[in-house]
PDB file of C-alpha atoms and ligand atoms in Angstrom:
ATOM      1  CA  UNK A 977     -33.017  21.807  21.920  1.00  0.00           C
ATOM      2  CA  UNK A 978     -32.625  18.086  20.868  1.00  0.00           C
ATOM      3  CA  UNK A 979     -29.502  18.133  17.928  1.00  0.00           C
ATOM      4  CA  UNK A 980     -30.809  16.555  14.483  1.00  0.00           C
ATOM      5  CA  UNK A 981     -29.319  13.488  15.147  1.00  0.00           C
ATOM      6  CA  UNK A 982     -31.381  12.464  17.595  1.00  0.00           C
ATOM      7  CA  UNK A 983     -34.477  12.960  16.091  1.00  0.00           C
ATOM      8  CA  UNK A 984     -36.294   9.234  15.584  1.00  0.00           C
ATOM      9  CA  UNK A 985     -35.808   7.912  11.570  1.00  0.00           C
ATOM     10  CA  UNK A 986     -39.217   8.757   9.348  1.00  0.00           C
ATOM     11  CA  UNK A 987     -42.116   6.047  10.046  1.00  0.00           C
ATOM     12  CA  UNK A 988     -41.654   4.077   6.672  1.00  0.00           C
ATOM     13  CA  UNK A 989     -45.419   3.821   5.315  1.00  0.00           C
ATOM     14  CA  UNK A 990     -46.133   1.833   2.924  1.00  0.00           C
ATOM     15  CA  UNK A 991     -49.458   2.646   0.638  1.00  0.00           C
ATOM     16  CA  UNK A 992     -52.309   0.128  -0.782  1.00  0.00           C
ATOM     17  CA  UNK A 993     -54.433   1.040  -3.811  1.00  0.00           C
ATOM     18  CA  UNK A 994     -56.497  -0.722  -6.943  1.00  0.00           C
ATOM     19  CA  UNK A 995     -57.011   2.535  -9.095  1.00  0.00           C
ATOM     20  CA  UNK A 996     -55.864   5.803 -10.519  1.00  0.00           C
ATOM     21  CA  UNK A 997     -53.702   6.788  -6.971  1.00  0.00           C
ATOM     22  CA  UNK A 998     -54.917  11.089  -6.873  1.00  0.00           C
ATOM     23  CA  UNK A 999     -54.477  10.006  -2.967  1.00  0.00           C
ATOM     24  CA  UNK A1000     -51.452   8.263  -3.437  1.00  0.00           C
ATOM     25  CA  UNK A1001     -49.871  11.398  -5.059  1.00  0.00           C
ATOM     26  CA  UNK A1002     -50.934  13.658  -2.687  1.00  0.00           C
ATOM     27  CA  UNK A1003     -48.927  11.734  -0.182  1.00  0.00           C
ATOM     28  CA  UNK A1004     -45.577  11.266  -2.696  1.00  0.00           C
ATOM     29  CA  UNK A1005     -45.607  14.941  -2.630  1.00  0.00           C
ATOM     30  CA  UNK A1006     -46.738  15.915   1.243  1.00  0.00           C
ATOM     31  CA  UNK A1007     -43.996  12.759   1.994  1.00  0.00           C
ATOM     32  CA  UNK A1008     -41.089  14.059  -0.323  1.00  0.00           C
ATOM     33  CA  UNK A1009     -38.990  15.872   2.179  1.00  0.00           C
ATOM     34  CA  UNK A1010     -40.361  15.064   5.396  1.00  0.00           C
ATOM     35  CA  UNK A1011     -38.359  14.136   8.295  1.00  0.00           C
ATOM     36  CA  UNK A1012     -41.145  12.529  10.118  1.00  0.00           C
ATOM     37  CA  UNK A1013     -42.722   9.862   7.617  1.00  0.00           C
ATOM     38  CA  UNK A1014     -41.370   8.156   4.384  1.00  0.00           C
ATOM     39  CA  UNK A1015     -43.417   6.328   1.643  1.00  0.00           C
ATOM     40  CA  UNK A1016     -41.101   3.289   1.040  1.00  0.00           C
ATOM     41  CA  UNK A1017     -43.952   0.762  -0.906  1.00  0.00           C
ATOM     42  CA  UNK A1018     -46.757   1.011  -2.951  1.00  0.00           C
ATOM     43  CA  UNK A1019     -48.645  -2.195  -3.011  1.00  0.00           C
ATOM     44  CA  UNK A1020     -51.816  -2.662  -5.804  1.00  0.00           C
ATOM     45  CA  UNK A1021     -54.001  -5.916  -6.003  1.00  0.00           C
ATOM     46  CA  UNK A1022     -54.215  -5.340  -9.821  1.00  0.00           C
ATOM     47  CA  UNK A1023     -51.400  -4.651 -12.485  1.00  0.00           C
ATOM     48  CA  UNK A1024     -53.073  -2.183 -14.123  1.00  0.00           C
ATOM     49  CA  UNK A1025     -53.798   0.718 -11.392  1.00  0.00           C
ATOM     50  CA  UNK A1026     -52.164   3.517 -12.695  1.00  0.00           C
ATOM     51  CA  UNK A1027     -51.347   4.424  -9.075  1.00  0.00           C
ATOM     52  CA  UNK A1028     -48.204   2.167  -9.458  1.00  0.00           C
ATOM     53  CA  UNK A1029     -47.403   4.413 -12.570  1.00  0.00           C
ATOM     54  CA  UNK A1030     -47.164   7.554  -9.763  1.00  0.00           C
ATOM     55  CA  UNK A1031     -45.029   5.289  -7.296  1.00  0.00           C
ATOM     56  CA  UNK A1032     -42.629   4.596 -10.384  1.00  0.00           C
ATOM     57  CA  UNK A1033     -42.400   7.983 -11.216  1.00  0.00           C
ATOM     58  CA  UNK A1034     -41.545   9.258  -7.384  1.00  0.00           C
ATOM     59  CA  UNK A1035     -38.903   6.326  -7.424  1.00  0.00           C
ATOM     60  CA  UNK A1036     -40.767   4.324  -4.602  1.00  0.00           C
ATOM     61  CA  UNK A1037     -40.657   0.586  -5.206  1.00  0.00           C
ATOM     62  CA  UNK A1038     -44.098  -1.530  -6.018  1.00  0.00           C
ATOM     63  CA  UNK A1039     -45.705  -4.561  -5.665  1.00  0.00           C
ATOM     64  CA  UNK A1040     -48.421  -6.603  -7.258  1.00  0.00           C
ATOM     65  CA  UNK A1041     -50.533  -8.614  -5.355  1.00  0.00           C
ATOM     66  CA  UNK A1042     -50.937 -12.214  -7.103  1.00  0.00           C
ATOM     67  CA  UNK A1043     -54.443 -13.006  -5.698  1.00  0.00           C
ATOM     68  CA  UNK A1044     -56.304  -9.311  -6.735  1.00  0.00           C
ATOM     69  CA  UNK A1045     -58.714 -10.342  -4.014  1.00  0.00           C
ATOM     70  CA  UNK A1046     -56.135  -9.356  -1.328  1.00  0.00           C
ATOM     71  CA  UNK A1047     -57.519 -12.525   0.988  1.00  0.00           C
ATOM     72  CA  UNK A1048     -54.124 -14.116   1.450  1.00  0.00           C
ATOM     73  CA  UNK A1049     -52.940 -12.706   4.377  1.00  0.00           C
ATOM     74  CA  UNK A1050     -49.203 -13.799   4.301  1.00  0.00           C
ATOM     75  CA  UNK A1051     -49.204 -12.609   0.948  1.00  0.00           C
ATOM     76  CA  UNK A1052     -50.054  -9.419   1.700  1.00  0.00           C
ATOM     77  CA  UNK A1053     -48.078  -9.419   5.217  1.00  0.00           C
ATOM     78  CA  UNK A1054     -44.723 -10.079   3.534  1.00  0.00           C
ATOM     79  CA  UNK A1055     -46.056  -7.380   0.276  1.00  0.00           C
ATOM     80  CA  UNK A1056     -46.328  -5.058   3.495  1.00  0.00           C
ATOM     81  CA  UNK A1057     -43.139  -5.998   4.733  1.00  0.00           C
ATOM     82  CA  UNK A1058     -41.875  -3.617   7.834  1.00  0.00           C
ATOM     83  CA  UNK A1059     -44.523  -0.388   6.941  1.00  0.00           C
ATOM     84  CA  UNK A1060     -44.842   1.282  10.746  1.00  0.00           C
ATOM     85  CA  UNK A1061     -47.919   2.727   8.910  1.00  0.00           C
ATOM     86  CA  UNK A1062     -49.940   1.646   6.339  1.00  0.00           C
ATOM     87  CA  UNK A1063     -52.667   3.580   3.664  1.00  0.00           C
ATOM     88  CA  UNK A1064     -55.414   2.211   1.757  1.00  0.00           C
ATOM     89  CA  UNK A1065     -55.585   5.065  -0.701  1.00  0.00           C
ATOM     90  CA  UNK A1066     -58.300   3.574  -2.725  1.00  0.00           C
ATOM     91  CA  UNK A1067     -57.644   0.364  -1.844  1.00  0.00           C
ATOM     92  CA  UNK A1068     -61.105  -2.051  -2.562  1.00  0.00           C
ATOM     93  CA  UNK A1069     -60.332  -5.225  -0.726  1.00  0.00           C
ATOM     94  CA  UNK A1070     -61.165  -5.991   2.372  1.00  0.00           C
ATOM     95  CA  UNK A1071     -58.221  -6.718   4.632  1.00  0.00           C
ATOM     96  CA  UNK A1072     -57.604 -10.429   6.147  1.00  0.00           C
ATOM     97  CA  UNK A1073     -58.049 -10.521   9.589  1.00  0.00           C
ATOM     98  CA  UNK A1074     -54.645 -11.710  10.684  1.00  0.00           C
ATOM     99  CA  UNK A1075     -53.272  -8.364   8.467  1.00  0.00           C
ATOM    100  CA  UNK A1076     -55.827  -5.781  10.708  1.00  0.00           C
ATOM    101  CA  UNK A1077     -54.639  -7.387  13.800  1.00  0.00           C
ATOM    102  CA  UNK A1078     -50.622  -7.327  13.016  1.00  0.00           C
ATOM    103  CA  UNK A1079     -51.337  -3.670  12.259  1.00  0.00           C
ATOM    104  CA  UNK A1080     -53.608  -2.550  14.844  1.00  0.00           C
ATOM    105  CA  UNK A1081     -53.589   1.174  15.117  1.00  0.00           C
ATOM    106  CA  UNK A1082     -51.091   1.546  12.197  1.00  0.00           C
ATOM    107  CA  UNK A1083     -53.695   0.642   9.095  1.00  0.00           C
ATOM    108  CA  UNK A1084     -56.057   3.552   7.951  1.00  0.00           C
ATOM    109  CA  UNK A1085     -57.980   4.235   4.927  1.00  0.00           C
ATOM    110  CA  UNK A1086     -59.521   7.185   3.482  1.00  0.00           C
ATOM    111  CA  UNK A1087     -63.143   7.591   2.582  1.00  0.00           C
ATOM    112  CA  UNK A1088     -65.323  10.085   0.497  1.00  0.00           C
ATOM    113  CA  UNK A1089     -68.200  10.657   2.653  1.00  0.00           C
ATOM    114  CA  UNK A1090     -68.958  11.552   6.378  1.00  0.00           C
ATOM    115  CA  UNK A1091     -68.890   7.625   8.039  1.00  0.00           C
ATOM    116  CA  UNK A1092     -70.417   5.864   9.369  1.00  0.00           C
ATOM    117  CA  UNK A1093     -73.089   7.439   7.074  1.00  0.00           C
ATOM    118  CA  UNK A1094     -72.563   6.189   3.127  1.00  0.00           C
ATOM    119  CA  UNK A1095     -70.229   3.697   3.910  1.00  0.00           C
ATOM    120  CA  UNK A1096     -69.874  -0.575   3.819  1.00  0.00           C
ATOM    121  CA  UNK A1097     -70.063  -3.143   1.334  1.00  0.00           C
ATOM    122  CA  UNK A1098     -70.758  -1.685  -2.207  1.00  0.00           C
ATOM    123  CA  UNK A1099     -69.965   2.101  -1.333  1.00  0.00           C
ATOM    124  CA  UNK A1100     -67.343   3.286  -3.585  1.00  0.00           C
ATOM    125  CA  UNK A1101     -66.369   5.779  -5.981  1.00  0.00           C
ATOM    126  CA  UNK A1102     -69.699   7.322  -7.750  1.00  0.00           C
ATOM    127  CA  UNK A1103     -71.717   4.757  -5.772  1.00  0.00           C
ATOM    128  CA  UNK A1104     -71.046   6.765  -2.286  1.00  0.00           C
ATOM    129  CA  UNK A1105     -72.047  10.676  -3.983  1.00  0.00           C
ATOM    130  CA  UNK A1106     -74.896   9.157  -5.668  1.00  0.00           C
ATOM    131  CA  UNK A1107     -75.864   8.071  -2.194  1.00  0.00           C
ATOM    132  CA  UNK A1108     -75.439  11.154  -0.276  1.00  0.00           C
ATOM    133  CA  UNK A1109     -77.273  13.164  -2.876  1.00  0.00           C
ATOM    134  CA  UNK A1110     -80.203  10.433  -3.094  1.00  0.00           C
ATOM    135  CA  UNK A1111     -80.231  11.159   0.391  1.00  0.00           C
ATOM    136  CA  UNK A1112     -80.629  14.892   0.350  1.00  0.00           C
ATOM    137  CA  UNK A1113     -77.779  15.683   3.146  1.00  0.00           C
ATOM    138  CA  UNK A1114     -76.949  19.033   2.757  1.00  0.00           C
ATOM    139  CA  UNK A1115     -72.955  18.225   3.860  1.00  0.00           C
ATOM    140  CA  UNK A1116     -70.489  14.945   2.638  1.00  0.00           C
ATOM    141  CA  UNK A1117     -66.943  15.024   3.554  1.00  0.00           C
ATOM    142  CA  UNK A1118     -64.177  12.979   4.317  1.00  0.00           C
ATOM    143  CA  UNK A1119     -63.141  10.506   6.507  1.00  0.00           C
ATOM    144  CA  UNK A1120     -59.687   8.574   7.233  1.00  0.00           C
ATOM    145  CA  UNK A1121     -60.498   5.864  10.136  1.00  0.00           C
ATOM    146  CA  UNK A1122     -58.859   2.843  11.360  1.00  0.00           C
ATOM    147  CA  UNK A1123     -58.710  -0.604   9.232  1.00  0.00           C
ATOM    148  CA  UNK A1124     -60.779  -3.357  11.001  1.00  0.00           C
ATOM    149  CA  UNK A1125     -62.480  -6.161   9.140  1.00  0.00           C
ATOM    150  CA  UNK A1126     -65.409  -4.812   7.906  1.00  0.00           C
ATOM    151  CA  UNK A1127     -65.071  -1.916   5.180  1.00  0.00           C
ATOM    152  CA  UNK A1128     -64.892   1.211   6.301  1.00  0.00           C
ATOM    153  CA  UNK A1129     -65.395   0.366   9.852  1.00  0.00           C
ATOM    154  CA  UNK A1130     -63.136   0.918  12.533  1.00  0.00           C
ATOM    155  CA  UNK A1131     -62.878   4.136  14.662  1.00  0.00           C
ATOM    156  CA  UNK A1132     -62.765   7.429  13.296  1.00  0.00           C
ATOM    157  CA  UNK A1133     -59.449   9.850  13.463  1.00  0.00           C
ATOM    158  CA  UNK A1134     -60.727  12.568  11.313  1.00  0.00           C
ATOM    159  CA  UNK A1135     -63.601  13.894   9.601  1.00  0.00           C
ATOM    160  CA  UNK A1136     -63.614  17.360   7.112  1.00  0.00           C
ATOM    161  CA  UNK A1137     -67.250  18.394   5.842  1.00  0.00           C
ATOM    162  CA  UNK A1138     -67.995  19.656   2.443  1.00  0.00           C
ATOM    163  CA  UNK A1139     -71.070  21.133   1.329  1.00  0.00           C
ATOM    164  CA  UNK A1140     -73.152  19.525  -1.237  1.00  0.00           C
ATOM    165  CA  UNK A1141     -74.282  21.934  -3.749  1.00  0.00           C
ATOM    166  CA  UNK A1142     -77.731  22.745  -5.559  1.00  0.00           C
ATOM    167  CA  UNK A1143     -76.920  20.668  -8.103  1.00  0.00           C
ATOM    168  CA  UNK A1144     -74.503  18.771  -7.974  1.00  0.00           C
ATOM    169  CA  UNK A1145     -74.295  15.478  -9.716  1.00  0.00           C
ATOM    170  CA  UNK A1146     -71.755  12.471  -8.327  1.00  0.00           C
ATOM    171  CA  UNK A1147     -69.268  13.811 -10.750  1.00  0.00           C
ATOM    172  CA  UNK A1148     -69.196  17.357  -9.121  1.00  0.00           C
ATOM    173  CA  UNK A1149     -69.348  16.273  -5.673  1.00  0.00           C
ATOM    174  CA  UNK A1150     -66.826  13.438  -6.262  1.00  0.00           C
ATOM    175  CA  UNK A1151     -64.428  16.488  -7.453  1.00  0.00           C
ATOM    176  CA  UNK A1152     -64.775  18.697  -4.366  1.00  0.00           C
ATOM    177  CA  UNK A1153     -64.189  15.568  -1.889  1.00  0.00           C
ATOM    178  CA  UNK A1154     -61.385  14.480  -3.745  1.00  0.00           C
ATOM    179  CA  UNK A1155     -59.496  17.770  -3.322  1.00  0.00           C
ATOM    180  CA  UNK A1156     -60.395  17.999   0.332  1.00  0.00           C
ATOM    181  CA  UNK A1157     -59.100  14.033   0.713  1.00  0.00           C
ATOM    182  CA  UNK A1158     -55.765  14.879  -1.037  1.00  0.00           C
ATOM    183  CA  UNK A1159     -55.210  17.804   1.673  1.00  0.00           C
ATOM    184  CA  UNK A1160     -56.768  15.779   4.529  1.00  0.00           C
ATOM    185  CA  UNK A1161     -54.947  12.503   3.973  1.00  0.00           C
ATOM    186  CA  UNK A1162     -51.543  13.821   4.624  1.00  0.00           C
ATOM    187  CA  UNK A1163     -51.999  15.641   7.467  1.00  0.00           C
ATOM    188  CA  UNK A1164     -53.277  12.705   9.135  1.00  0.00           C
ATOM    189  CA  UNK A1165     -49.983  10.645   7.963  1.00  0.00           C
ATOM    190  CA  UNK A1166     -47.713  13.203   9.140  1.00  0.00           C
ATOM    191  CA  UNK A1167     -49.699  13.689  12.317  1.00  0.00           C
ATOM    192  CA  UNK A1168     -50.251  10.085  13.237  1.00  0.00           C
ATOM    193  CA  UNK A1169     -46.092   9.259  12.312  1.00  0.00           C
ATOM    194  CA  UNK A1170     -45.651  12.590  14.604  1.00  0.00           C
ATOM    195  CA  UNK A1171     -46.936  10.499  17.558  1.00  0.00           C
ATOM    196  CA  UNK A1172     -46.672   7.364  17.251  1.00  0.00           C
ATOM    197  CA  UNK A1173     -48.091   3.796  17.425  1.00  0.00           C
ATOM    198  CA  UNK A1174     -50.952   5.162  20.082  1.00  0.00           C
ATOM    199  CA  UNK A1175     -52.268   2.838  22.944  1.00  0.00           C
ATOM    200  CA  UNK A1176     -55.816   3.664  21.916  1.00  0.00           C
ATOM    201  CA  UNK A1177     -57.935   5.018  18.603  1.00  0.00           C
ATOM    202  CA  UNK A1178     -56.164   8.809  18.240  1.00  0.00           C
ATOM    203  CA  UNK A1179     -59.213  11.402  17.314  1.00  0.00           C
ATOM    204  CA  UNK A1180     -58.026  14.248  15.484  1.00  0.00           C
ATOM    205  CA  UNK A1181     -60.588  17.248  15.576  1.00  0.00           C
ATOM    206  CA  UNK A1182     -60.019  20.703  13.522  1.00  0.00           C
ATOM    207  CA  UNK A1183     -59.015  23.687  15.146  1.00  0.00           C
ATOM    208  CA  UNK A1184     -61.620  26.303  14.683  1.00  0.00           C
ATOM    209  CA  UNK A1185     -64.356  26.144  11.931  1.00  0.00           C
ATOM    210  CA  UNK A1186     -64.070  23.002  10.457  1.00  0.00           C
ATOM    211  CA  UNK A1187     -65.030  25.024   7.131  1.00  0.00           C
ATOM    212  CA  UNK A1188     -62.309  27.213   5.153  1.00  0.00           C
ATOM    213  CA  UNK A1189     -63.071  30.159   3.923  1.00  0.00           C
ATOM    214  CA  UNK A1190     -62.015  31.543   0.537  1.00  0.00           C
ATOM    215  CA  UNK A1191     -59.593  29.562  -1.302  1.00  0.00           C
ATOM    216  CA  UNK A1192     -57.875  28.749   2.155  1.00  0.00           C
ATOM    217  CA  UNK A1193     -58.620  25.891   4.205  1.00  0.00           C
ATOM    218  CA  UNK A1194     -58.209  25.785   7.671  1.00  0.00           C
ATOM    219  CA  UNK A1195     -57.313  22.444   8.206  1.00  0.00           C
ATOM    220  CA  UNK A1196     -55.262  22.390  11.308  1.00  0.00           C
ATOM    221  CA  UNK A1197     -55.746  20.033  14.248  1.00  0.00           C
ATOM    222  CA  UNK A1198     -55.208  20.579  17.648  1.00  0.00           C
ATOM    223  CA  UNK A1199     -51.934  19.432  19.600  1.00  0.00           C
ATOM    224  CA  UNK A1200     -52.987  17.854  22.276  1.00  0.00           C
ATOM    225  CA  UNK A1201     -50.378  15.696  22.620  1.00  0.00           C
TER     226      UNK A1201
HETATM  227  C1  LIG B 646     -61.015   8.097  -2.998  1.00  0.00           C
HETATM  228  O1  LIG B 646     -62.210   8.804  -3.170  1.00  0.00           O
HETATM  229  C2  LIG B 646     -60.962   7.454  -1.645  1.00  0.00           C
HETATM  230  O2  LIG B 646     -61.643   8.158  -0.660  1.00  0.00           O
HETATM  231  C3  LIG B 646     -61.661   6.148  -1.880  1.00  0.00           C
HETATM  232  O3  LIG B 646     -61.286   5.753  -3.180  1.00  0.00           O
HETATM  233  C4  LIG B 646     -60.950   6.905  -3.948  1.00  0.00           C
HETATM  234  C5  LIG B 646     -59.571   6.673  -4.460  1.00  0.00           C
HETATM  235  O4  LIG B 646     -59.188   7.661  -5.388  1.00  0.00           O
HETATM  236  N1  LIG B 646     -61.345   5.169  -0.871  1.00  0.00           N
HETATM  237  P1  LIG B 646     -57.669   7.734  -5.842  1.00  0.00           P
HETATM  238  O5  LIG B 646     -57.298   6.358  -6.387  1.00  0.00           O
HETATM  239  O6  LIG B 646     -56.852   8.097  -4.665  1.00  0.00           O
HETATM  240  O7  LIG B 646     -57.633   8.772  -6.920  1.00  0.00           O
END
């Protein structure tokens, strides 16, 4: 048995956002008392996201990028500073190419529908439910993939369905996502500072059904590693 003090120090992540932060929170509180992965910056590219409110609160320090386009890339490399992970939890820009290369492999994001279906340019918030309805799927989900250059691009690491209701509208649909991103986004944090920068794209499938049932979700991947 390996004694505590030789257990590696928590991957510090640090966690990019533009809006109201639900995501964000979920992680201050999966993140709290973990031993394997510790939220040490929140970074916004506007003043006003009330996700740096929730940083404040937990006590983790935040910054405010000057250009709110996020296209300086030194800017937001030195913002970033040593992160061995890093989030976009609602995070609108699209990342500088210089940025998706110095974090290759350690730069996800987190997105409301089942890519690479109802994603790109323009998909966000209401925009991607309104979608999925339009288009009559009868499942949406989540997704948390890899940052590349183009939005919401780069390979996949995990996917968890949710059904889309007779009648739903983007509001209702929105609301089940959400609560299925705020469980799904953490695991994949802890799971991804469990291993590791990885030498290729990790792929994180459920164990089981990939549906819950009851008020209990079985979201649980398999160790294969
Ligand atoms: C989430 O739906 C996330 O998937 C998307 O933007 C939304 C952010 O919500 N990328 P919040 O700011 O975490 O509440």
């Amino acid at each position: 048995m390996r004694s505590l003090t030789s257990l590696p120090p928590p991957v510090p992540v640090a966690v990019l956002v533009s809006g109201r932060g639900t995501n964000l929170q979920a992680l201050l509180d999966a993140l709290r008392d973990s031993p394997l992965a510790r939220l040490v910056r929140v970074v916004a590219n506007r003043p006003d996201a009330s996700a740096l409110e929730r940083a404040r609160r937990a006590g983790v320090p935040t910054g405010v990028l000057r250009d709110p386009g996020g296209r300086e890339a030194g800017e937001l490399m030195t913002a970033l500073g040593d992160a061995g992970l890093v989030v976009l939890a609602g995070y609108l820009q699209r990342i500088p190419p210089a940025v998706v290369a110095r974090f290759r492999l350690r730069m996800i994001n987190i997105h409301p529908a089942l890519l690479p279906a109802f994603g790109g340019p323009g998909m966000y918030g209401r925009h991607v439910h309104e979608r999925v309805l339009a288009s009559g799927a009868a499942i949406s989900g989540a997704t948390v993939h890899y940052v590349d250059e183009e939005y919401d691009h780069g390979p996949i690491i995990a996917q968890w369905p949710v059904p889309v209701r007779p009648g739903d509208t983007p509001e209702t649909l929105a609301a089940r996502v959400l609560e299925i991103e705020h469980r799904l986004l953490p695991l994949v944090v802890l799971e991804l500072a469990r291993r590791g920068v990885p030498a290729e794209p990790v792929r994180l499938s459920a164990a089981g059904s990939a549906f819950g049932a009851g008020d209990k979700l079985a979201v649980e991947f398999e160790r294969d590693v």
